[in-house]
Tab-separated table of C-alpha atoms in Angstrom:
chain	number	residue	atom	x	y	z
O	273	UNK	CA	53.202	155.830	25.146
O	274	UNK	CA	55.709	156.417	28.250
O	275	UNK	CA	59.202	157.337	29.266
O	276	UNK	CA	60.801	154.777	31.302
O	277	UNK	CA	64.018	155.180	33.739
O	278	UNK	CA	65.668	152.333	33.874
O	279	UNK	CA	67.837	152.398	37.106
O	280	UNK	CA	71.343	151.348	38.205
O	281	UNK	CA	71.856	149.937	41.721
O	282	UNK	CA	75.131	151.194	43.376
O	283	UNK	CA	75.685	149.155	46.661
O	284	UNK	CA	71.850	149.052	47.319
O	285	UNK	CA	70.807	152.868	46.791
O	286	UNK	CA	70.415	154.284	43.275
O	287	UNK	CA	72.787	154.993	41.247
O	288	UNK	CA	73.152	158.928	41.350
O	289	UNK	CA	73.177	159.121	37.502
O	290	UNK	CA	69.706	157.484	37.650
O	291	UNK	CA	68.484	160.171	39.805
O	292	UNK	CA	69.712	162.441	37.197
O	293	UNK	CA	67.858	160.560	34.566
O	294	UNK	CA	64.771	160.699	36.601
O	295	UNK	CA	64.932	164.722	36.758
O	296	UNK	CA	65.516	164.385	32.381
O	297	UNK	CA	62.435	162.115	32.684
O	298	UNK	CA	60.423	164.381	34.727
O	299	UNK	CA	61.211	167.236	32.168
O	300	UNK	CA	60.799	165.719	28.573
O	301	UNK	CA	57.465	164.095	31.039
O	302	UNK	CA	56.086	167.802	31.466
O	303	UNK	CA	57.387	169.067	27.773
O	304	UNK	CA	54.966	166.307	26.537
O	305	UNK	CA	52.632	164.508	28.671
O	306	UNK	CA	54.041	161.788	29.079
O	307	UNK	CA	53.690	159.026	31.799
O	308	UNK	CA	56.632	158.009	33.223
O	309	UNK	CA	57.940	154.697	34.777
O	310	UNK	CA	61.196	153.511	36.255
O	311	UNK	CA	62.619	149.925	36.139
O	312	UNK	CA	64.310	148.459	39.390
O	313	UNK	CA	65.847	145.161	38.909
O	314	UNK	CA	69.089	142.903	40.559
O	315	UNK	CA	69.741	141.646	43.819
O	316	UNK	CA	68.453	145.232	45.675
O	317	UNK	CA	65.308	145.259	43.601
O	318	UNK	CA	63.197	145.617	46.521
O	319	UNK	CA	65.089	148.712	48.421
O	320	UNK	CA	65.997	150.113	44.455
O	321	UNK	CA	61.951	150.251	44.300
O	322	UNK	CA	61.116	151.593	48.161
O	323	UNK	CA	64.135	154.471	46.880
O	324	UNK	CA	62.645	155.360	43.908
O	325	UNK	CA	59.015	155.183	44.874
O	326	UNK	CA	59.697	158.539	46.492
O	327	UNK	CA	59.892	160.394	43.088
O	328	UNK	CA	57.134	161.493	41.136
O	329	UNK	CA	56.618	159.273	38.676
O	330	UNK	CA	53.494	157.068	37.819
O	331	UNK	CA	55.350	154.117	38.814
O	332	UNK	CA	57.881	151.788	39.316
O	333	UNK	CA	58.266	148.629	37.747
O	334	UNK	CA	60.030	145.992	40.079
O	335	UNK	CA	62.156	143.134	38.335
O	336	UNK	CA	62.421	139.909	40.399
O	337	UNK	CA	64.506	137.017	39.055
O	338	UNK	CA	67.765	134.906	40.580
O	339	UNK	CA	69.282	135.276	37.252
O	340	UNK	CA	69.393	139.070	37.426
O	341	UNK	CA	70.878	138.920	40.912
O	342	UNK	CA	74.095	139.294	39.710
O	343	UNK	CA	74.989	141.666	36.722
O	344	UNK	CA	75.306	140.020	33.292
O	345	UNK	CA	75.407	142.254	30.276
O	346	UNK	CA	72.783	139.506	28.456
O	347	UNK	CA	70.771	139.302	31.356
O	348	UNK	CA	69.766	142.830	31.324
O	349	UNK	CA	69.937	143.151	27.969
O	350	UNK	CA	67.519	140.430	27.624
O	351	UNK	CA	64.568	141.891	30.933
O	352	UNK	CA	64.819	145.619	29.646
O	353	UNK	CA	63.930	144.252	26.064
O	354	UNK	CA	61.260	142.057	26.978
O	355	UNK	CA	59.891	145.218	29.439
O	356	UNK	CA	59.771	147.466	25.939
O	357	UNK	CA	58.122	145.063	23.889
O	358	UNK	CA	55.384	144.619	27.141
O	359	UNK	CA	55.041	148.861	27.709
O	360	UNK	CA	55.639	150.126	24.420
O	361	UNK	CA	57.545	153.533	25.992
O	362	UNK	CA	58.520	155.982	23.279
O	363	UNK	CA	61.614	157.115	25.192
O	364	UNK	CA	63.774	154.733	27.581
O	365	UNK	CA	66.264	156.784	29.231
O	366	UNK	CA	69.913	155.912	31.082
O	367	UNK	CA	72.784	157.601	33.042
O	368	UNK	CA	75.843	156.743	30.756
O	369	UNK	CA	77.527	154.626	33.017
O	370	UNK	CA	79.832	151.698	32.419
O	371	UNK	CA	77.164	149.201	32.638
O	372	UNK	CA	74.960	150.683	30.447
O	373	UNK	CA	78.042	151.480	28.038
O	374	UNK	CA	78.050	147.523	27.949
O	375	UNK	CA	74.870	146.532	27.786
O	376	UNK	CA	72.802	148.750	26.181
O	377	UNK	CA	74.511	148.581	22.467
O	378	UNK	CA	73.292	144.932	22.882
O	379	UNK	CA	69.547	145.957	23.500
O	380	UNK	CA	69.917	148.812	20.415
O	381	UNK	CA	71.059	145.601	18.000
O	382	UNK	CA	68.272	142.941	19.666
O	383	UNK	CA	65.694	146.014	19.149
O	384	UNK	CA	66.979	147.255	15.996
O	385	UNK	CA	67.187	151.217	17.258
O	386	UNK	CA	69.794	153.434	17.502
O	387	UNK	CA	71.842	154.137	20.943
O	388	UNK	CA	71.547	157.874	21.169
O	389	UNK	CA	74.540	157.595	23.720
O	390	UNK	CA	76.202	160.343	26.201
O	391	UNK	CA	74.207	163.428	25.630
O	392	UNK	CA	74.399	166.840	27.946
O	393	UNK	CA	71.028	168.110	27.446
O	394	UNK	CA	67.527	167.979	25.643
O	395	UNK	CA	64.610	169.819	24.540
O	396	UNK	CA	61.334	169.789	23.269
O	397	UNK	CA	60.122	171.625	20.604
O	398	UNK	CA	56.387	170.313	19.950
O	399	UNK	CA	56.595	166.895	18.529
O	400	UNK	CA	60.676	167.368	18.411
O	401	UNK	CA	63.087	166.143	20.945
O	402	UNK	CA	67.004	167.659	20.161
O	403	UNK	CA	69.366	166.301	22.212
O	404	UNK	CA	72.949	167.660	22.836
O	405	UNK	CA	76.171	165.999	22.767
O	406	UNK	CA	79.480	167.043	22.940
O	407	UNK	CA	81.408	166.147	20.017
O	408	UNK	CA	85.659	166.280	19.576
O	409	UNK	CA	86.579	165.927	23.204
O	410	UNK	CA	84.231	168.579	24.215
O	411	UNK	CA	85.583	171.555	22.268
O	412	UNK	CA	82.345	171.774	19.646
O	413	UNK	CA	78.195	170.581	20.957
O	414	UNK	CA	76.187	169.495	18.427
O	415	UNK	CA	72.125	168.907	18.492
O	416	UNK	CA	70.363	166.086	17.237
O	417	UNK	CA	66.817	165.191	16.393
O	418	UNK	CA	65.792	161.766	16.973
O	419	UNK	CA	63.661	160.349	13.706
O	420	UNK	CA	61.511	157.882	12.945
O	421	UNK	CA	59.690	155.306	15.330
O	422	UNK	CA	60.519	154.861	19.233
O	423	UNK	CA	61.527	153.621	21.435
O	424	UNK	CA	64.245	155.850	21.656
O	425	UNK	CA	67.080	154.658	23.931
O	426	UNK	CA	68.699	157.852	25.115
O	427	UNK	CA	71.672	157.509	27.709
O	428	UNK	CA	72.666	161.300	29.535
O	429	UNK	CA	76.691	162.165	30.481
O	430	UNK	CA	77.144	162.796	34.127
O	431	UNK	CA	75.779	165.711	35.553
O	432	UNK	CA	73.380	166.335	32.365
O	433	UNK	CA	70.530	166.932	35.082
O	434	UNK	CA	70.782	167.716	38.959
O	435	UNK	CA	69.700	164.523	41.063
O	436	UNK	CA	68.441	167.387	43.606
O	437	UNK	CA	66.168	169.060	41.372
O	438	UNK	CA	64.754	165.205	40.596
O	439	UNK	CA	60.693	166.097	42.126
O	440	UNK	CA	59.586	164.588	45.116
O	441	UNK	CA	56.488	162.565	45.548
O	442	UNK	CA	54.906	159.002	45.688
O	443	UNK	CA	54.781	156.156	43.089
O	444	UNK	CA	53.327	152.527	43.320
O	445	UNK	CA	55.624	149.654	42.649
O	446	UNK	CA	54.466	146.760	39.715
O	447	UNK	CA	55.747	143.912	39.760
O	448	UNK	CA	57.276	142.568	36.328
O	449	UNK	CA	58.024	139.090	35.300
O	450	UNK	CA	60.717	138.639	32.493
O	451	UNK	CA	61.484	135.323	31.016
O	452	UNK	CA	65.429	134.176	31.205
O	453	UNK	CA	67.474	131.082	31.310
O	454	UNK	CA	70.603	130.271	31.605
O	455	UNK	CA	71.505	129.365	27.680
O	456	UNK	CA	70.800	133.531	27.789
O	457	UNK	CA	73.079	134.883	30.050
């Protein structure tokens, strides 16, 4: 079992809500043991990876294809699914951005698990993760406990973590190889 990141590329540098995500990783990672990885994939794969292989994590997991080059909301959908059925993570954690507002709800349906979309915070009690969201245009928060089976795809609001506080240290890259044709994107 694992948490993995999966990271946005803005304009060849991370996207600073996955830096965010990696500082909510490195938290639920020390509230339960965890390992965790981050996925790198698209045209800047390679400097995405170099970036985030300055974090501590226990890795990062490099996605290589032509067909992910450019953006497609089935493309991704179709890598980060075939990287949880190959790692098994029990968490898989976003920044809510626009692309993952577009893809991800495509992953939940193709992995039959809920989107536990936009939240502000989480903790760990033991065995129990409660996440916060903010409910009726952010006049009332409300906590919820994920149950059942993982992986749990978990997407946090902007500025849910600070991207400074995200730890420093060294991680090795993995390559990945997904499977995709054209007929799927």
């Amino acid at each position: 079992m694992s948490i993995l990141i999966i990271l946005e590329d803005n304009n060849g540098k991370i996207h600073r809500m996955g830096l965010e995500s990696i500082t909510g990783a490195q938290k639920l990672a020390s509230s339960t043991g965890l390992k965790t990885s981050a996925v790198v994939m698209g045209s800047n794969a390679d400097a995405l990876a170099d970036e985030a292989s300055q974090f501590d994590l226990g890795e990062v997991i490099r996605i290589k294809d032509k067909l992910l080059s450019t953006y497609s909301s089935d493309g991704y959908a179709h890598a980060v699914k075939q990287i949880i059925d190959s790692e098994s993570p029990a968490y898989v954690l976003f920044g809510h951005s626009y692309q993952v507002r577009d893809y991800v709800p495509k992953l939940s349906a193709k992995l039959m698990k809920p989107f536990l979309a936009d939240n502000i915070a989480l903790n760990v009690d033991g065995d129990t993760m409660t996440l916060t969201k903010q409910m009726f245009n952010a006049k009332l928060s409300a906590d919820v406990e994920a149950n059942g089976s993982g992986p749990f795809l978990v997407s946090f609001q902007s500025a849910a973590f600070s991207m400074d506080a995200a730890a420093a240290g060294s991680a090795s890259i993995r390559e990945f190889t997904v499977q995709l044709d054209t007929a799927m994107i």
